Amino acid sequence: MISAPDVVAFTREEELEDDLYREPPLPEEYSVPLFPFSGQGANPWAKVAGSKFTRDFILISEFSEQVGPQPLLTIPDDAKVSGTFDLNYFSLRIMSVDYQASFVGHPPGSAYPKLNFVEDSKVVLGDSKEGAFAYVHHLTLYDLEARGFVRPFCMAYISADEHKIMQQFQELSTEFSKASECLKTGNRKAFANELEKKLKDLDYTRTVLHNETEQQKKANDKGYYTTQAIEKANELASVEKSIIEHQDLLRQIRSYPYRKLKDSEFHPYEPECAQDRADMGSHDQDPTASEPGETHLYTHVPSYTPKLIKAKSAKCFDKKLKTLEELCDVYFFTQTLDQLHHIERTFRGDVCYLLTEQISRALLKQQSVTNFLFEDVSFLDEKPPEKQYRGCQGLGQDAMDEKCLEESLAPKVVISLGSYKSSVECVPIKMEQEMEDSEEPKMSESVMSEHQENLDYLDADIKGSISSGESIEVLGTEKSGSGLTKSESQASLPAMASPQAGRSKVGSRRTVSEDSIEVLSTCPSEALIPEDFKASYPSAINEEPYVDDDQGGLRFTPRASPGVHDGQDDISKQESLVQVDAACCIGKESPNFLEPLAEQLGQKACEEDGVVRIPPQPYRGPAEQGLRGGFPSHQGLSGGLLPYELDSRHLTGSREVSKSSLDECSDSTSHISSAASTCSDRTPSPAQPACAQPGDRHRKRAGQNALRFIRQYPFAHPAIYSLLSGRTLVVLGEDEAMVKRLVTALSIFVPSSGGYTKPVKHWVTSALHLVDFQKWKLIGLQRAVSPGGVNVLHALSRYSRYLSILDADSKTLRCPLYKGSVVARLADHRTQIKRGSTYYMHVQSILTQLCSKAFLFTFCHHLHLPISEREPEESVVNRRMNFLKLQLGLANEDIKIVQYLAELLKLHYIQEPGQGGNPLLRFDYVPSFLYKI
Amino acid sequence: KSSVQTIGEEQIQNPYTELLVLKGHQDIVRFLVQIDDFRFASAGDDGIIFLWNAQTGEKLHELHGHTHKITAIAPFSSSDVAEEKTNLIITASADRTVIVWDCTSGRQVQKVSCFQSTVKCLTVLQRLNVWLSGGSDLCVWNQKLDLLCKTSHLTDAGISALVELPKNCVAAAVGKELIIFRLSASNNGYEGWNILEVKRLVEHQDNISSLVSVNDLTFVTGSHIGELIVWDSLDWTKQASECNFWDSSVHPDVQPEIKLSQSPHETSVQHLTSDEECVFAAVGKGIYVYNLQMKRVIACQRTAHDSSVLHIEKLPNRQLISCSEDGSVRIWELREKQQLPAEPVPTGFFNMWGFGRTNKQANQAAKKMQENTPVYFLELVGDLIGHSSAVQMFLYFGELGLATCSADHLIILWKDGERESSLRSLTLFKKLAQNGDLQLKL
């Protein structure tokens, strides 16, 4: 049917398979549905070339009633950022797609002007010619002097990466809503204040006019009114009307539904918020009563002297309009700016990185029992919960529902095969529509609005646009998950809104046209209903068929993004965990429980190919191949590492200046990577929120050092075993830098015992004591020649039973024997991994496996307690050892590792929150051996 | 090379595989005293008394009241008929005060500060519901801290040790002398007591350093120059004595240089403890097991530690724990060695043959006896290294573990790691059930 090569990419994958390869079809139940858009040539790293700005930025624009659309400010406030990008032009663009039905004034049939509290509209639009894509958040602020009392504004997040905008839509929307709420709250206060003043003026004017009229009446007893008097009376009447109108406006602005404040977390200014709420409770009956914030304002008001208002306060165009700052009260304005800066920091960097980060964060959050051991959990507390992860949760929503029944104790995030199913479930519908009308897919959002994230992806691909000279596409906006008819009617809005739209629109369909604005979905503006706000998801109103153009970025297939696969990997791990858990709880014999994991990994690896096969940059190919070769059993993992890698290279590239002394040890690979990052087409984004930066840098450095350590020292295994089994490792040496480097390297193997910091002490110069071993599990110790040094060594030999000692100067290690296999996988000196951060991830993955084993071991009741009252202790011990050996497949010293981790888990779990808990030192009476190079 | 027996890092029989460091004291911790099944108190030179939970290591109370170091501490459970049993502790300090504390509330119950000199020892006579304080004189107090009676000024040096004997008697060690006092109800008035000196025993050549009651019939004293005398508790006569602990010439296996280095301090009897059969003496660096029946030392470890053994305790399971100035705690087991009578004495410093006798006849008799009695020796089964300075004392809590206190200001709770681990599991599952985490959370 379709044979033209340039269209092949957009046909169904199944057709492609059938037509080109003629593979014997698998029975339906065995086939893994292919992701429909991981098509050939889909290069997730391709960027639209030629964007005129260097990195993402936030733009605030206003549709001024005097001069039209104009940019107000950018964040970061740096001319270099926007570069040659035409802000004025882009402001025009983004302001012209404001779908807020912000109607203020006299609605027909209403006596007074009515303020509509419109919900902000959220639109994604793209200008493929400029290479700019933007999330645009329109909002309306009130200004008494403005036409219709409203001033339309918009905040836009502008990026060269369309997919970033599409995939981070929810997050962007959430964050920008906070900023918008902040602005609007300030604006309401300012507006109310302004109205107060105006009312005072009017009141004064009325008094004056009234007096004048009275005087005239007295002076004039003729019985009839002079024109003057009539005029005065009219004037008085109009002032009185005006007073009523303004009072009404004031009432309206104050009766703003404060319940909104309750459910949203937007308030960055807590104390006032709390006051507002308290106030709201007490003054519910009397909305006009002043609230604290305004009382505060009123304290200044008495100094205000009312002015006489001229009869015709005509709006003149030469008057100066209020600035945004004036409109919103300085405090709220700065709060908003802070929030916007926060947004800018949060969304810096590559989308793959952002996604991976979000997914792993979401997964980590779920592993609340074990994640303290090896993960840096501090960031989990910093971030506001839930919303942040909506994207990925939504992704796995269906899967979750399916899995929930099977799962017992295990964490619940499942972004797994199930999500394929869910995407498949909706895809055929689309496909069928394409079949009906293969070139013009229709709107089908009602079916799909539940899968908001999928829809974004679908949007990205199925949406059509013809890049004409005047190319600007609205890719998606938020809608308030309502019925089909509604959406349709709303979809027609943009057609009206865009004057130059010369398109023909029939119902929900559009023909390919040369016009420049393509609206794929839109957001209805409705009166505010919080529930609506919550339920609002971007819809897919796919109007145009995709016609190929040269803007390769549009071919991106987000579902194939490594971030997602990374998540899936974790999930598969969790799934295997679940299986084991179930098995052992039921008591079923499942000695080869690891098989499902392997299978899944293999499966993943196949799917992964779609991604990994396509080298993001030519030079990356060999490295990637090597990496995969080195880890046949962890292909999934290595695939998942890509975005991270990508990002860490950014780090090196952009932050070379801030090399710390520890970076001296970074081996040649990092230089390669930093050289690579000079590749110019990449957004040289520092990629990280400032807070996460040190952690990342630390990881990378630690990974590099660890890699060097395991290559250099043949006795790395027993050393790592010591750390994993909770035996304090002392790194002894004269050179502080060298010792610290070794400590940094080894620190990634140290399980943390709760709390935010790892029990690692980089440098100690005095003699160690027992208390130190309780507190620190990895210590860098100075070897000194001074008499003090003798004491230090004496203490070491005295407490040698609690210690493993790594002598960095003579390259010896004194520690117990290790004959297990876990550490061998953890630290293979022949590893092909070259990059520190890759190795770090590898270590994390193995440690996560260990953690899950420890979790199982800890939480299986009958392994620790007798099943019946009379059961002797020995049989429990036997059962425990059997479980460790047979079920968990641990050998020799590996058992000790899991036992130690289990002990930490127990302690962490039973520890009372308020109580610090006594750190206890566990040890074994085992002989040590001396290892030499 | 040190002649001290060492044990490698592999200690299969050592159950203590977990430790908790209890911090709080700011000076040497000298005393540990058990209050009940799970609580103990610690006191030392900083004048503060801490109450601890022996299971969790939790600090229960911090008792401030003394301004100088603590010199004596004794638990005292008051049992009024009407009231419930309350646990009290009595502490004496170098600030010449004695304070009674309530262990449950951690409050000071009463304070006495009318002492002429520092109280160096405290003994509670539960039977009579009185307690005695020994300093330069001996005072008898009732539970309410009323002074019932007191002796005249005895000596400036003061009473160093007190032990309760049958028939309302107490033995007090005053310098080289052992004075027996008898408490008798006075004729005039209710709760009136008199204290009378009954007898002075002057058998010791040097200051009496330790005094312990073995059973109702015997008590034992030890002196600084290594004399050990077994006394009859009823008629206060000497039953047996041993005084050549330091005499190494009779022990061919001991190297001469050790003999040269010996000083009186190293032969002093630091501490005595006993079970029904034996008296265990910490003499200098060594540990000696003296059998009361056989009236001889049946086993010994001449250099059990690198320096003086400060405290020694017999465990129910034939084990013996000793702690020393060298900062270590060692666990010994008294083992029986099956030995053919004709076989020569094996070398090895733990076997004591022909231990010095004062009486030659007794010696011969003992030798005869040896030939058909089992031979004992002390086997080192484990050592606990944790303190960085002298371990002053320890307290054995059975299953809960062992508490040691030291001059490094720390108390260490040594625990059986296996037991603790399973206890934690138990707590874990209890908490799981409590939190409802056992239910499926979807």
Short mmCIF file of N, CA and C in Angstrom, two decimals, chain A residues 675-730:
data_model
loop_
_atom_site.label_atom_id
_atom_site.label_comp_id
_atom_site.label_asym_id
_atom_site.label_seq_id
_atom_site.Cartn_x
_atom_site.Cartn_y
_atom_site.Cartn_z
N ALA A 675 36.60 16.43 26.40
CA ALA A 675 36.87 16.87 25.04
C ALA A 675 35.62 16.67 24.18
N ALA A 676 34.99 15.56 24.43
CA ALA A 676 33.82 15.24 23.62
C ALA A 676 32.71 16.26 23.83
N SER A 677 32.66 16.79 25.00
CA SER A 677 31.54 17.66 25.30
C SER A 677 31.68 19.01 24.62
N THR A 678 32.79 19.22 24.01
CA THR A 678 32.91 20.48 23.30
C THR A 678 32.11 20.44 22.00
N CYS A 679 31.64 19.28 21.70
CA CYS A 679 30.77 19.15 20.55
C CYS A 679 29.67 20.20 20.65
N SER A 680 29.52 20.93 19.58
CA SER A 680 28.87 22.22 19.75
C SER A 680 27.35 22.19 19.72
N ASP A 681 26.78 21.21 19.08
CA ASP A 681 25.33 21.35 18.88
C ASP A 681 24.55 21.05 20.13
N ARG A 682 25.22 20.66 21.16
CA ARG A 682 24.52 20.33 22.38
C ARG A 682 24.26 21.60 23.19
N THR A 683 23.15 21.59 23.83
CA THR A 683 22.91 22.71 24.71
C THR A 683 23.90 22.61 25.85
N PRO A 684 24.79 23.52 25.96
CA PRO A 684 25.79 23.38 27.01
C PRO A 684 25.20 23.74 28.36
N SER A 685 24.25 22.99 28.75
CA SER A 685 23.57 23.34 29.98
C SER A 685 24.30 22.72 31.15
N PRO A 686 24.50 23.47 32.16
CA PRO A 686 25.11 22.90 33.35
C PRO A 686 24.24 21.81 33.95
N ALA A 687 23.10 21.69 33.44
CA ALA A 687 22.33 20.45 33.58
C ALA A 687 21.77 20.15 34.95
N GLN A 688 22.19 20.82 35.92
CA GLN A 688 21.77 20.38 37.23
C GLN A 688 21.27 21.51 38.09
N PRO A 689 20.28 21.21 38.88
CA PRO A 689 19.97 22.18 39.93
C PRO A 689 21.19 22.28 40.82
N ALA A 690 21.40 23.45 41.33
CA ALA A 690 22.63 23.68 42.08
C ALA A 690 22.77 22.71 43.23
N CYS A 691 21.66 22.33 43.79
CA CYS A 691 21.75 21.49 44.97
C CYS A 691 22.25 20.09 44.63
N ALA A 692 21.87 19.61 43.49
CA ALA A 692 22.23 18.24 43.15
C ALA A 692 23.65 18.14 42.62
N GLN A 693 24.19 19.26 42.30
CA GLN A 693 25.48 19.28 41.64
C GLN A 693 26.58 18.56 42.41
N PRO A 694 26.79 18.89 43.66
CA PRO A 694 27.89 18.25 44.36
C PRO A 694 27.73 16.74 44.39
N GLY A 695 26.52 16.28 44.61
CA GLY A 695 26.27 14.85 44.65
C GLY A 695 26.71 14.17 43.37
N ASP A 696 26.34 14.79 42.28
CA ASP A 696 26.68 14.21 41.00
C ASP A 696 28.18 14.19 40.76
N ARG A 697 28.77 15.30 41.06
CA ARG A 697 30.21 15.38 40.86
C ARG A 697 30.90 14.36 41.75
N HIS A 698 30.38 14.27 42.94
CA HIS A 698 30.99 13.33 43.87
C HIS A 698 30.88 11.90 43.33
N ARG A 699 29.69 11.58 42.84
CA ARG A 699 29.48 10.23 42.31
C ARG A 699 30.47 9.91 41.21
N LYS A 700 30.61 10.87 40.33
CA LYS A 700 31.45 10.64 39.18
C LYS A 700 32.88 10.44 39.62
N ARG A 701 33.30 11.31 40.53
CA ARG A 701 34.67 11.23 41.00
C ARG A 701 34.88 9.92 41.74
N ALA A 702 33.94 9.59 42.60
CA ALA A 702 34.06 8.36 43.38
C ALA A 702 34.10 7.17 42.43
N GLY A 703 33.26 7.21 41.41
CA GLY A 703 33.25 6.11 40.45
C GLY A 703 34.59 5.95 39.77
N GLN A 704 35.15 7.07 39.36
CA GLN A 704 36.46 7.02 38.70
C GLN A 704 37.52 6.47 39.62
N ASN A 705 37.53 6.99 40.82
CA ASN A 705 38.54 6.53 41.77
C ASN A 705 38.36 5.05 42.07
N ALA A 706 37.11 4.65 42.21
CA ALA A 706 36.85 3.24 42.51
C ALA A 706 37.32 2.36 41.37
N LEU A 707 37.10 2.82 40.17
CA LEU A 707 37.53 2.06 39.00
C LEU A 707 39.05 1.90 39.01
N ARG A 708 39.70 2.98 39.33
CA ARG A 708 41.15 2.92 39.41
C ARG A 708 41.58 1.97 40.51
N PHE A 709 40.88 2.05 41.60
CA PHE A 709 41.24 1.22 42.75
C PHE A 709 41.14 -0.26 42.40
N ILE A 710 40.03 -0.64 41.78
CA ILE A 710 39.89 -2.07 41.52
C ILE A 710 40.84 -2.53 40.42
N ARG A 711 41.29 -1.61 39.60
CA ARG A 711 42.26 -2.03 38.59
C ARG A 711 43.65 -2.12 39.18
N GLN A 712 43.94 -1.22 40.11
CA GLN A 712 45.29 -1.15 40.64
C GLN A 712 45.56 -2.21 41.70
N TYR A 713 44.57 -2.44 42.53
CA TYR A 713 44.84 -3.29 43.69
C TYR A 713 44.21 -4.66 43.49
N PRO A 714 45.04 -5.67 43.46
CA PRO A 714 44.47 -7.02 43.27
C PRO A 714 43.64 -7.45 44.48
N PHE A 715 43.86 -6.81 45.61
CA PHE A 715 43.10 -7.21 46.79
C PHE A 715 41.90 -6.30 47.02
N ALA A 716 41.38 -5.78 45.95
CA ALA A 716 40.21 -4.90 46.11
C ALA A 716 39.03 -5.66 46.68
N HIS A 717 38.92 -6.93 46.32
CA HIS A 717 37.74 -7.69 46.76
C HIS A 717 37.62 -7.80 48.28
N PRO A 718 38.66 -8.29 48.94
CA PRO A 718 38.50 -8.35 50.40
C PRO A 718 38.28 -6.98 51.03
N ALA A 719 38.88 -5.96 50.43
CA ALA A 719 38.69 -4.61 50.99
C ALA A 719 37.23 -4.20 50.89
N ILE A 720 36.66 -4.45 49.73
CA ILE A 720 35.26 -4.08 49.54
C ILE A 720 34.36 -4.95 50.41
N TYR A 721 34.77 -6.19 50.54
CA TYR A 721 33.99 -7.07 51.41
C TYR A 721 33.95 -6.54 52.84
N SER A 722 35.10 -6.07 53.29
CA SER A 722 35.14 -5.50 54.64
C SER A 722 34.12 -4.39 54.78
N LEU A 723 34.07 -3.52 53.79
CA LEU A 723 33.14 -2.39 53.88
C LEU A 723 31.70 -2.87 53.87
N LEU A 724 31.43 -3.82 52.99
CA LEU A 724 30.04 -4.28 52.86
C LEU A 724 29.59 -5.07 54.08
N SER A 725 30.55 -5.68 54.77
CA SER A 725 30.14 -6.47 55.92
C SER A 725 30.26 -5.67 57.21
N GLY A 726 30.52 -4.39 57.09
CA GLY A 726 30.47 -3.53 58.25
C GLY A 726 31.73 -3.50 59.07
N ARG A 727 32.81 -4.03 58.53
CA ARG A 727 34.07 -3.97 59.25
C ARG A 727 34.77 -2.69 58.81
N THR A 728 35.15 -1.90 59.78
CA THR A 728 35.74 -0.61 59.46
C THR A 728 37.04 -0.80 58.69
N LEU A 729 37.17 -0.07 57.61
CA LEU A 729 38.39 -0.12 56.82
C LEU A 729 39.16 1.16 57.05
N VAL A 730 40.40 1.00 57.47
CA VAL A 730 41.25 2.16 57.69
C VAL A 730 42.24 2.24 56.54
#
